[in-house]
PDB file of C-alpha atoms in Angstrom:
ATOM      1  CA  MET N   1      78.804 112.395  30.913  1.00  0.00           C
ATOM      2  CA  THR N   2      77.334 109.890  28.481  1.00  0.00           C
ATOM      3  CA  THR N   3      79.068 107.976  25.754  1.00  0.00           C
ATOM      4  CA  THR N   4      77.868 106.002  22.775  1.00  0.00           C
ATOM      5  CA  THR N   5      79.600 103.307  20.782  1.00  0.00           C
ATOM      6  CA  ALA N   6      80.182 103.241  17.077  1.00  0.00           C
ATOM      7  CA  THR N   7      81.698 100.618  14.810  1.00  0.00           C
ATOM      8  CA  GLY N   8      84.273 101.856  12.368  1.00  0.00           C
ATOM      9  CA  ALA N   9      84.990 100.641   8.872  1.00  0.00           C
ATOM     10  CA  ASP N  10      87.691  98.357  10.261  1.00  0.00           C
ATOM     11  CA  GLY N  11      85.161  96.629  12.526  1.00  0.00           C
ATOM     12  CA  ILE N  12      86.619  98.037  15.766  1.00  0.00           C
ATOM     13  CA  VAL N  13      84.108  99.358  18.273  1.00  0.00           C
ATOM     14  CA  ARG N  14      85.044 102.807  19.545  1.00  0.00           C
ATOM     15  CA  ALA N  15      83.502 104.945  22.276  1.00  0.00           C
ATOM     16  CA  LYS N  16      82.047 108.256  21.128  1.00  0.00           C
ATOM     17  CA  ARG N  17      81.534 111.008  23.668  1.00  0.00           C
ATOM     18  CA  SER N  18      78.407 113.096  23.656  1.00  0.00           C
ATOM     19  CA  LEU N  19      78.363 116.721  22.491  1.00  0.00           C
ATOM     20  CA  PRO N  20      78.196 118.207  26.038  1.00  0.00           C
ATOM     21  CA  ALA N  21      81.179 116.062  27.057  1.00  0.00           C
ATOM     22  CA  ARG N  22      83.232 117.286  24.102  1.00  0.00           C
ATOM     23  CA  ILE N  23      82.320 120.928  24.826  1.00  0.00           C
ATOM     24  CA  ALA N  24      83.275 120.520  28.498  1.00  0.00           C
ATOM     25  CA  SER N  25      86.577 118.914  27.523  1.00  0.00           C
ATOM     26  CA  ARG N  26      87.477 121.741  25.156  1.00  0.00           C
ATOM     27  CA  ALA N  27      86.401 124.374  27.651  1.00  0.00           C
ATOM     28  CA  GLY N  28      88.522 122.705  30.320  1.00  0.00           C
ATOM     29  CA  GLY N  29      91.549 122.721  28.045  1.00  0.00           C
ATOM     30  CA  GLY N  30      91.021 126.398  27.246  1.00  0.00           C
ATOM     31  CA  ALA N  31      90.654 127.261  30.922  1.00  0.00           C
ATOM     32  CA  LEU N  32      93.876 125.395  31.661  1.00  0.00           C
ATOM     33  CA  ARG N  33      95.777 127.318  29.001  1.00  0.00           C
ATOM     34  CA  VAL N  34      94.416 130.640  30.280  1.00  0.00           C
ATOM     35  CA  SER N  35      95.402 129.698  33.831  1.00  0.00           C
ATOM     36  CA  LEU N  36      98.921 128.764  32.742  1.00  0.00           C
ATOM     37  CA  ILE N  37      99.274 132.040  30.837  1.00  0.00           C
ATOM     38  CA  LEU N  38      98.169 134.016  33.902  1.00  0.00           C
ATOM     39  CA  VAL N  39     100.592 132.124  36.135  1.00  0.00           C
ATOM     40  CA  GLY N  40     103.378 132.766  33.639  1.00  0.00           C
ATOM     41  CA  LEU N  41     102.600 136.490  33.547  1.00  0.00           C
ATOM     42  CA  LEU N  42     102.579 136.692  37.343  1.00  0.00           C
ATOM     43  CA  TRP N  43     105.866 134.803  37.429  1.00  0.00           C
ATOM     44  CA  LEU N  44     107.454 137.221  34.960  1.00  0.00           C
ATOM     45  CA  MET N  45     106.119 140.355  36.666  1.00  0.00           C
ATOM     46  CA  PRO N  46     109.133 140.877  39.007  1.00  0.00           C
ATOM     47  CA  THR N  47     111.496 140.461  36.051  1.00  0.00           C
ATOM     48  CA  VAL N  48     109.547 142.967  33.963  1.00  0.00           C
ATOM     49  CA  GLY N  49     109.442 145.366  36.907  1.00  0.00           C
ATOM     50  CA  LEU N  50     113.193 145.106  37.408  1.00  0.00           C
ATOM     51  CA  LEU N  51     113.826 145.663  33.690  1.00  0.00           C
ATOM     52  CA  LEU N  52     111.629 148.759  33.588  1.00  0.00           C
ATOM     53  CA  SER N  53     113.170 150.087  36.794  1.00  0.00           C
ATOM     54  CA  SER N  54     116.638 149.705  35.290  1.00  0.00           C
ATOM     55  CA  LEU N  55     115.506 151.911  32.377  1.00  0.00           C
ATOM     56  CA  ARG N  56     114.073 154.696  34.552  1.00  0.00           C
ATOM     57  CA  SER N  57     115.824 157.690  36.062  1.00  0.00           C
ATOM     58  CA  PRO N  58     116.474 157.735  39.820  1.00  0.00           C
ATOM     59  CA  ALA N  59     113.962 160.568  40.224  1.00  0.00           C
ATOM     60  CA  ASP N  60     111.216 158.597  38.503  1.00  0.00           C
ATOM     61  CA  ILE N  61     112.024 155.492  40.572  1.00  0.00           C
ATOM     62  CA  ALA N  62     111.794 157.493  43.794  1.00  0.00           C
ATOM     63  CA  SER N  63     108.526 159.221  42.874  1.00  0.00           C
ATOM     64  CA  THR N  64     106.390 156.567  41.104  1.00  0.00           C
ATOM     65  CA  GLY N  65     106.136 152.821  40.621  1.00  0.00           C
ATOM     66  CA  TRP N  66     107.541 150.997  37.621  1.00  0.00           C
ATOM     67  CA  TRP N  67     104.056 150.338  36.224  1.00  0.00           C
ATOM     68  CA  LYS N  68     103.729 154.089  35.526  1.00  0.00           C
ATOM     69  CA  THR N  69     106.201 153.515  32.699  1.00  0.00           C
ATOM     70  CA  PHE N  70     103.400 152.279  30.442  1.00  0.00           C
ATOM     71  CA  ALA N  71     101.743 155.695  30.648  1.00  0.00           C
ATOM     72  CA  ASP N  72     104.868 157.507  29.388  1.00  0.00           C
ATOM     73  CA  PRO N  73     107.364 155.127  27.711  1.00  0.00           C
ATOM     74  CA  SER N  74     109.352 158.067  26.315  1.00  0.00           C
ATOM     75  CA  ARG N  75     110.957 158.588  29.744  1.00  0.00           C
ATOM     76  CA  LEU N  76     112.860 155.308  29.483  1.00  0.00           C
ATOM     77  CA  THR N  77     116.609 155.707  29.141  1.00  0.00           C
ATOM     78  CA  PHE N  78     119.773 153.619  28.962  1.00  0.00           C
ATOM     79  CA  HIS N  79     121.689 156.074  31.131  1.00  0.00           C
ATOM     80  CA  ASN N  80     121.625 153.628  34.065  1.00  0.00           C
ATOM     81  CA  TYR N  81     123.501 151.028  32.044  1.00  0.00           C
ATOM     82  CA  THR N  82     126.090 153.654  31.135  1.00  0.00           C
ATOM     83  CA  SER N  83     126.531 154.332  34.839  1.00  0.00           C
ATOM     84  CA  LEU N  84     126.810 150.600  35.420  1.00  0.00           C
ATOM     85  CA  LEU N  85     129.662 150.280  32.927  1.00  0.00           C
ATOM     86  CA  ASP N  86     131.400 153.200  34.626  1.00  0.00           C
ATOM     87  CA  ASN N  87     131.151 151.463  38.016  1.00  0.00           C
ATOM     88  CA  SER N  88     134.339 149.430  38.301  1.00  0.00           C
ATOM     89  CA  THR N  89     133.063 147.533  41.338  1.00  0.00           C
ATOM     90  CA  ILE N  90     130.142 146.032  39.419  1.00  0.00           C
ATOM     91  CA  THR N  91     132.079 145.286  36.226  1.00  0.00           C
ATOM     92  CA  ASN N  92     134.940 143.647  38.142  1.00  0.00           C
ATOM     93  CA  SER N  93     132.434 141.634  40.147  1.00  0.00           C
ATOM     94  CA  LEU N  94     130.902 140.282  36.942  1.00  0.00           C
ATOM     95  CA  LEU N  95     134.343 139.145  35.833  1.00  0.00           C
ATOM     96  CA  SER N  96     134.959 137.545  39.234  1.00  0.00           C
ATOM     97  CA  THR N  97     131.640 135.729  39.005  1.00  0.00           C
ATOM     98  CA  VAL N  98     132.543 134.333  35.588  1.00  0.00           C
ATOM     99  CA  LEU N  99     135.974 133.244  36.845  1.00  0.00           C
ATOM    100  CA  ILE N 100     134.273 131.357  39.686  1.00  0.00           C
ATOM    101  CA  THR N 101     131.227 129.959  37.889  1.00  0.00           C
ATOM    102  CA  VAL N 102     132.812 128.606  34.704  1.00  0.00           C
ATOM    103  CA  PRO N 103     135.590 126.524  36.352  1.00  0.00           C
ATOM    104  CA  ALA N 104     133.255 125.294  39.102  1.00  0.00           C
ATOM    105  CA  THR N 105     130.726 124.162  36.506  1.00  0.00           C
ATOM    106  CA  VAL N 106     133.238 122.558  34.133  1.00  0.00           C
ATOM    107  CA  LEU N 107     135.051 120.684  36.909  1.00  0.00           C
ATOM    108  CA  VAL N 108     131.834 119.322  38.391  1.00  0.00           C
ATOM    109  CA  VAL N 109     130.604 118.154  34.978  1.00  0.00           C
ATOM    110  CA  VAL N 110     133.923 116.531  34.002  1.00  0.00           C
ATOM    111  CA  ILE N 111     134.703 114.869  37.337  1.00  0.00           C
ATOM    112  CA  GLY N 112     131.064 113.887  37.864  1.00  0.00           C
ATOM    113  CA  SER N 113     130.920 112.304  34.404  1.00  0.00           C
ATOM    114  CA  PHE N 114     134.003 110.173  34.996  1.00  0.00           C
ATOM    115  CA  ALA N 115     132.860 109.160  38.465  1.00  0.00           C
ATOM    116  CA  GLY N 116     129.296 108.440  37.293  1.00  0.00           C
ATOM    117  CA  TYR N 117     130.600 106.170  34.557  1.00  0.00           C
ATOM    118  CA  ALA N 118     132.911 104.389  36.985  1.00  0.00           C
ATOM    119  CA  PHE N 119     130.109 103.741  39.473  1.00  0.00           C
ATOM    120  CA  ALA N 120     127.754 102.600  36.708  1.00  0.00           C
ATOM    121  CA  TRP N 121     129.918 100.302  34.574  1.00  0.00           C
ATOM    122  CA  MET N 122     133.306  99.640  36.176  1.00  0.00           C
ATOM    123  CA  ASP N 123     133.956  96.999  38.798  1.00  0.00           C
ATOM    124  CA  PHE N 124     136.243  97.951  41.678  1.00  0.00           C
ATOM    125  CA  PRO N 125     136.376  96.960  45.364  1.00  0.00           C
ATOM    126  CA  GLY N 126     133.679  98.557  47.487  1.00  0.00           C
ATOM    127  CA  ARG N 127     131.917 100.222  44.575  1.00  0.00           C
ATOM    128  CA  ASP N 128     128.438 100.047  46.094  1.00  0.00           C
ATOM    129  CA  TRP N 129     129.675 101.138  49.511  1.00  0.00           C
ATOM    130  CA  TRP N 130     131.500 104.127  48.044  1.00  0.00           C
ATOM    131  CA  PHE N 131     128.376 105.084  46.116  1.00  0.00           C
ATOM    132  CA  MET N 132     126.359 104.965  49.344  1.00  0.00           C
ATOM    133  CA  VAL N 133     128.911 107.336  50.880  1.00  0.00           C
ATOM    134  CA  VAL N 134     128.449 109.719  47.944  1.00  0.00           C
ATOM    135  CA  VAL N 135     124.669 109.571  48.288  1.00  0.00           C
ATOM    136  CA  SER N 136     124.907 110.221  52.037  1.00  0.00           C
ATOM    137  CA  LEU N 137     126.857 113.419  51.316  1.00  0.00           C
ATOM    138  CA  LEU N 138     123.774 114.819  49.564  1.00  0.00           C
ATOM    139  CA  VAL N 139     122.092 115.396  52.923  1.00  0.00           C
ATOM    140  CA  VAL N 140     124.979 117.416  54.390  1.00  0.00           C
ATOM    141  CA  PRO N 141     123.874 121.091  54.583  1.00  0.00           C
ATOM    142  CA  VAL N 142     126.268 123.710  53.299  1.00  0.00           C
ATOM    143  CA  GLN N 143     125.816 125.722  56.482  1.00  0.00           C
ATOM    144  CA  VAL N 144     127.225 122.896  58.620  1.00  0.00           C
ATOM    145  CA  ALA N 145     130.532 122.936  56.759  1.00  0.00           C
ATOM    146  CA  LEU N 146     131.112 126.693  56.635  1.00  0.00           C
ATOM    147  CA  VAL N 147     133.084 127.057  59.866  1.00  0.00           C
ATOM    148  CA  PRO N 148     135.312 123.931  59.627  1.00  0.00           C
ATOM    149  CA  VAL N 149     136.003 124.489  55.932  1.00  0.00           C
ATOM    150  CA  ALA N 150     136.839 128.148  56.595  1.00  0.00           C
ATOM    151  CA  LYS N 151     139.376 127.060  59.240  1.00  0.00           C
ATOM    152  CA  LEU N 152     140.832 124.473  56.874  1.00  0.00           C
ATOM    153  CA  PHE N 153     141.114 126.963  54.009  1.00  0.00           C
ATOM    154  CA  GLY N 154     142.770 129.452  56.345  1.00  0.00           C
ATOM    155  CA  GLN N 155     145.377 126.898  57.382  1.00  0.00           C
ATOM    156  CA  ILE N 156     146.276 125.968  53.807  1.00  0.00           C
ATOM    157  CA  GLY N 157     146.165 129.563  52.559  1.00  0.00           C
ATOM    158  CA  ILE N 158     143.212 129.594  50.175  1.00  0.00           C
ATOM    159  CA  PHE N 159     140.701 131.460  52.359  1.00  0.00           C
ATOM    160  CA  GLU N 160     139.262 134.572  50.657  1.00  0.00           C
ATOM    161  CA  THR N 161     140.557 133.505  47.268  1.00  0.00           C
ATOM    162  CA  THR N 162     138.810 132.673  44.013  1.00  0.00           C
ATOM    163  CA  PHE N 163     140.394 129.234  44.083  1.00  0.00           C
ATOM    164  CA  GLY N 164     138.894 128.548  47.515  1.00  0.00           C
ATOM    165  CA  VAL N 165     135.401 129.427  46.342  1.00  0.00           C
ATOM    166  CA  ILE N 166     135.789 127.138  43.318  1.00  0.00           C
ATOM    167  CA  VAL N 167     137.004 124.267  45.518  1.00  0.00           C
ATOM    168  CA  PHE N 168     134.037 124.686  47.858  1.00  0.00           C
ATOM    169  CA  HIS N 169     131.483 124.691  45.032  1.00  0.00           C
ATOM    170  CA  VAL N 170     133.100 121.710  43.345  1.00  0.00           C
ATOM    171  CA  ALA N 171     133.184 119.713  46.574  1.00  0.00           C
ATOM    172  CA  PHE N 172     129.516 120.311  47.326  1.00  0.00           C
ATOM    173  CA  GLY N 173     128.407 119.939  43.718  1.00  0.00           C
ATOM    174  CA  LEU N 174     130.043 116.572  43.073  1.00  0.00           C
ATOM    175  CA  PRO N 175     127.734 114.352  45.207  1.00  0.00           C
ATOM    176  CA  PHE N 176     124.647 115.420  43.262  1.00  0.00           C
ATOM    177  CA  ALA N 177     126.537 115.253  39.954  1.00  0.00           C
ATOM    178  CA  ILE N 178     127.759 111.711  40.606  1.00  0.00           C
ATOM    179  CA  PHE N 179     124.344 110.575  41.800  1.00  0.00           C
ATOM    180  CA  LEU N 180     122.562 112.030  38.759  1.00  0.00           C
ATOM    181  CA  LEU N 181     124.998 110.834  36.101  1.00  0.00           C
ATOM    182  CA  ARG N 182     125.520 107.388  37.601  1.00  0.00           C
ATOM    183  CA  ASN N 183     121.782 106.703  37.502  1.00  0.00           C
ATOM    184  CA  PHE N 184     121.554 108.022  33.949  1.00  0.00           C
ATOM    185  CA  PHE N 185     124.555 106.095  32.664  1.00  0.00           C
ATOM    186  CA  ALA N 186     123.254 102.907  34.287  1.00  0.00           C
ATOM    187  CA  GLU N 187     120.209 103.065  31.973  1.00  0.00           C
ATOM    188  CA  ILE N 188     122.381 102.733  28.858  1.00  0.00           C
ATOM    189  CA  PRO N 189     121.821  99.279  27.314  1.00  0.00           C
ATOM    190  CA  ARG N 190     124.607  96.903  28.233  1.00  0.00           C
ATOM    191  CA  GLU N 191     124.584  95.510  24.698  1.00  0.00           C
ATOM    192  CA  LEU N 192     125.935  98.808  23.319  1.00  0.00           C
ATOM    193  CA  LEU N 193     128.886  98.750  25.681  1.00  0.00           C
ATOM    194  CA  GLU N 194     129.596  95.078  25.045  1.00  0.00           C
ATOM    195  CA  ALA N 195     129.498  95.633  21.289  1.00  0.00           C
ATOM    196  CA  ALA N 196     131.959  98.502  21.619  1.00  0.00           C
ATOM    197  CA  ARG N 197     134.272  96.357  23.741  1.00  0.00           C
ATOM    198  CA  LEU N 198     134.135  93.583  21.145  1.00  0.00           C
ATOM    199  CA  ASP N 199     135.259  96.140  18.573  1.00  0.00           C
ATOM    200  CA  GLY N 200     138.330  96.780  20.686  1.00  0.00           C
ATOM    201  CA  ALA N 201     137.249  99.975  22.467  1.00  0.00           C
ATOM    202  CA  GLY N 202     138.954 100.657  25.775  1.00  0.00           C
ATOM    203  CA  GLU N 203     137.369 102.400  28.722  1.00  0.00           C
ATOM    204  CA  ILE N 204     138.392 105.887  27.597  1.00  0.00           C
ATOM    205  CA  ARG N 205     137.106 105.426  24.041  1.00  0.00           C
ATOM    206  CA  LEU N 206     133.993 103.721  25.365  1.00  0.00           C
ATOM    207  CA  PHE N 207     133.340 106.680  27.609  1.00  0.00           C
ATOM    208  CA  THR N 208     133.976 109.350  24.989  1.00  0.00           C
ATOM    209  CA  ARG N 209     132.419 107.649  21.944  1.00  0.00           C
ATOM    210  CA  VAL N 210     129.414 105.857  23.481  1.00  0.00           C
ATOM    211  CA  VAL N 211     128.552 107.083  26.953  1.00  0.00           C
ATOM    212  CA  MET N 212     129.123 110.817  26.516  1.00  0.00           C
ATOM    213  CA  PRO N 213     126.966 111.217  23.362  1.00  0.00           C
ATOM    214  CA  LEU N 214     124.120 109.246  24.947  1.00  0.00           C
ATOM    215  CA  GLY N 215     124.478 111.134  28.230  1.00  0.00           C
ATOM    216  CA  GLY N 216     124.415 114.583  26.631  1.00  0.00           C
ATOM    217  CA  PRO N 217     120.962 115.574  27.966  1.00  0.00           C
ATOM    218  CA  ALA N 218     121.810 114.587  31.540  1.00  0.00           C
ATOM    219  CA  ILE N 219     125.183 116.325  31.363  1.00  0.00           C
ATOM    220  CA  ALA N 220     123.545 119.491  30.007  1.00  0.00           C
ATOM    221  CA  SER N 221     120.977 119.409  32.825  1.00  0.00           C
ATOM    222  CA  LEU N 222     123.736 119.025  35.390  1.00  0.00           C
ATOM    223  CA  GLY N 223     125.692 121.896  33.857  1.00  0.00           C
ATOM    224  CA  ILE N 224     122.655 124.180  34.022  1.00  0.00           C
ATOM    225  CA  PHE N 225     121.921 123.276  37.645  1.00  0.00           C
ATOM    226  CA  GLN N 226     125.528 123.836  38.691  1.00  0.00           C
ATOM    227  CA  PHE N 227     125.864 127.082  36.743  1.00  0.00           C
ATOM    228  CA  LEU N 228     122.695 128.561  38.253  1.00  0.00           C
ATOM    229  CA  TRP N 229     123.651 127.484  41.772  1.00  0.00           C
ATOM    230  CA  VAL N 230     127.158 128.958  41.626  1.00  0.00           C
ATOM    231  CA  TRP N 231     126.186 132.138  39.778  1.00  0.00           C
ATOM    232  CA  ASN N 232     123.357 132.994  42.188  1.00  0.00           C
ATOM    233  CA  ASP N 233     125.208 131.946  45.342  1.00  0.00           C
ATOM    234  CA  MET N 234     125.765 134.609  47.962  1.00  0.00           C
ATOM    235  CA  LEU N 235     126.402 132.741  51.221  1.00  0.00           C
ATOM    236  CA  VAL N 236     129.574 130.939  50.129  1.00  0.00           C
ATOM    237  CA  ALA N 237     130.827 133.972  48.205  1.00  0.00           C
ATOM    238  CA  LEU N 238     130.225 136.257  51.186  1.00  0.00           C
ATOM    239  CA  ILE N 239     132.426 134.068  53.412  1.00  0.00           C
ATOM    240  CA  PHE N 240     135.100 132.601  51.145  1.00  0.00           C
ATOM    241  CA  ALA N 241     135.492 135.070  48.264  1.00  0.00           C
ATOM    242  CA  ASP N 242     138.135 137.780  48.091  1.00  0.00           C
ATOM    243  CA  SER N 243     136.656 140.906  49.657  1.00  0.00           C
ATOM    244  CA  LYS N 244     138.560 143.079  47.156  1.00  0.00           C
ATOM    245  CA  HIS N 245     137.164 141.177  44.139  1.00  0.00           C
ATOM    246  CA  PRO N 246     133.728 139.901  45.215  1.00  0.00           C
ATOM    247  CA  PRO N 247     131.213 138.169  42.922  1.00  0.00           C
ATOM    248  CA  ILE N 248     128.216 140.095  41.633  1.00  0.00           C
ATOM    249  CA  THR N 249     125.867 138.961  44.418  1.00  0.00           C
ATOM    250  CA  VAL N 250     128.197 140.269  47.130  1.00  0.00           C
ATOM    251  CA  ALA N 251     128.991 143.421  45.174  1.00  0.00           C
ATOM    252  CA  LEU N 252     125.308 144.307  44.855  1.00  0.00           C
ATOM    253  CA  GLN N 253     124.799 143.649  48.551  1.00  0.00           C
ATOM    254  CA  GLN N 254     127.682 145.990  49.365  1.00  0.00           C
ATOM    255  CA  GLN N 255     126.182 148.666  47.118  1.00  0.00           C
ATOM    256  CA  VAL N 256     122.935 148.483  49.060  1.00  0.00           C
ATOM    257  CA  ARG N 257     124.761 148.718  52.371  1.00  0.00           C
ATOM    258  CA  GLN N 258     127.038 151.596  51.437  1.00  0.00           C
ATOM    259  CA  PHE N 259     124.915 153.559  48.964  1.00  0.00           C
ATOM    260  CA  GLY N 260     121.267 152.957  49.726  1.00  0.00           C
ATOM    261  CA  ASN N 261     120.123 155.528  47.139  1.00  0.00           C
ATOM    262  CA  ASN N 262     122.350 154.196  44.337  1.00  0.00           C
ATOM    263  CA  ILE N 263     119.365 152.647  42.579  1.00  0.00           C
ATOM    264  CA  ASP N 264     120.558 153.715  39.120  1.00  0.00           C
ATOM    265  CA  VAL N 265     123.382 151.179  39.496  1.00  0.00           C
ATOM    266  CA  LEU N 266     121.605 148.551  41.557  1.00  0.00           C
ATOM    267  CA  ALA N 267     118.664 148.056  39.188  1.00  0.00           C
ATOM    268  CA  PRO N 268     120.647 147.428  35.973  1.00  0.00           C
ATOM    269  CA  GLY N 269     123.272 145.447  37.908  1.00  0.00           C
ATOM    270  CA  ALA N 270     120.632 143.145  39.353  1.00  0.00           C
ATOM    271  CA  PHE N 271     119.003 142.733  35.950  1.00  0.00           C
ATOM    272  CA  VAL N 272     122.289 141.868  34.237  1.00  0.00           C
ATOM    273  CA  SER N 273     123.129 139.356  36.953  1.00  0.00           C
ATOM    274  CA  MET N 274     119.751 137.718  36.360  1.00  0.00           C
ATOM    275  CA  VAL N 275     119.752 137.811  32.562  1.00  0.00           C
ATOM    276  CA  ILE N 276     123.006 135.881  32.129  1.00  0.00           C
ATOM    277  CA  PRO N 277     121.837 132.668  33.884  1.00  0.00           C
ATOM    278  CA  LEU N 278     118.476 132.981  32.121  1.00  0.00           C
ATOM    279  CA  ALA N 279     120.268 133.142  28.780  1.00  0.00           C
ATOM    280  CA  VAL N 280     122.260 130.023  29.684  1.00  0.00           C
ATOM    281  CA  PHE N 281     119.071 128.205  30.665  1.00  0.00           C
ATOM    282  CA  PHE N 282     117.201 129.062  27.474  1.00  0.00           C
ATOM    283  CA  ALA N 283     120.240 128.226  25.356  1.00  0.00           C
ATOM    284  CA  PHE N 284     120.221 124.662  26.717  1.00  0.00           C
ATOM    285  CA  GLN N 285     116.478 124.392  27.350  1.00  0.00           C
ATOM    286  CA  ARG N 286     115.928 121.463  24.997  1.00  0.00           C
ATOM    287  CA  GLN N 287     118.767 119.440  26.511  1.00  0.00           C
ATOM    288  CA  PHE N 288     117.546 120.331  29.988  1.00  0.00           C
ATOM    289  CA  VAL N 289     114.032 119.030  29.325  1.00  0.00           C
ATOM    290  CA  SER N 290     115.432 115.858  27.735  1.00  0.00           C
ATOM    291  CA  GLY N 291     117.638 115.260  30.757  1.00  0.00           C
ATOM    292  CA  VAL N 292     114.830 115.809  33.245  1.00  0.00           C
ATOM    293  CA  MET N 293     112.525 113.441  31.335  1.00  0.00           C
ATOM    294  CA  ALA N 294     115.229 110.805  30.824  1.00  0.00           C
ATOM    295  CA  GLY N 295     114.118 107.494  32.218  1.00  0.00           C
ATOM    296  CA  ALA N 296     110.476 108.522  32.522  1.00  0.00           C
ATOM    297  CA  VAL N 297     109.495 106.516  29.437  1.00  0.00           C
ATOM    298  CA  LYS N 298     110.932 103.074  28.835  1.00  0.00           C
TER     299      LYS N 298
END
C-alpha cells in the first residue's frame, strides 16, 4: 500500500492513500458487513425454526423439516397457540415465572443500587473489607450451595415455594449487582455530589436526584441481566420451586418427559418463553449498550 501527501488549503499536510488502497479498504468493509449478516442469519436460524415449527401441525412436524414451510406457507396455522392457551399447566407456569422473575429482578436492582452507592460514596468501618467479601462471593458456584441451601430452606419452611426461589435468586444476584453498580457509581464526578451536598441534599435525595439518573444505563443493564438469568433458569427452579406451580422451564421439561409427542404444545410454549425475554432486551437495548460501554471512554 502506497500513500502520497497533499497540502490542503489550510496548510496542513495530509496523507492520501492510493486508489488500490481505497478499493481494498472499501472491499474489506463490505466483506465484513456480509460476514456479520451471515453470522446474524445463522444465529437467528434456530429461532426462526422454532417459530415455524410452532405454526405447523403435528403431522407436518413429524413428517418433514421446518424448512419445508417455505414451499407451502399456506399450511401454517395458529391452532398450536390455541392448544397452548387451553393447557393450564403451561399458562400457570408462565404466571409462576412472572411472579418469580419480577420480584427477583426488582429486589436485586433496588438493594444492589443502595449497596453500590454505599460502597462507592459512604464512609463506614470496614468498607473496603466488606466490598472484598462481596467480590469474593462472585466466584461461588450456584451448584455448591444447592444442598446446604435446600436443607436451610427446609428447616425454615420455604423449600418448594415461590418465596424460596426468589430468595435464592436475590442472594446469588446481589454480589454481581453490587460489584457492577459500585464501580459505575464510583465514576461519577465527586464535584457533582459535593455541589449537591452544599445545596443541602441529604444522602437519600443525593441518591435519588443525582446518582440514580446518572446510573440509569448501568441499572438497566443489571436489570436485563438479572431478568434473563432468572427467567431462563431451570436448575434452581427444578429444585426449589413448587412442584404444583413450576416455572415455564420446568413445565416444558415435564411436558417432554410425560408427553413426548406433545409437540403442538411444546413448540409454541418454548417460543413464547423465549420471546418474552427477547422483548425485554430489545425494549431496553439502548440503555443496555450505554451501560456496557460506560467507562470505556473518558
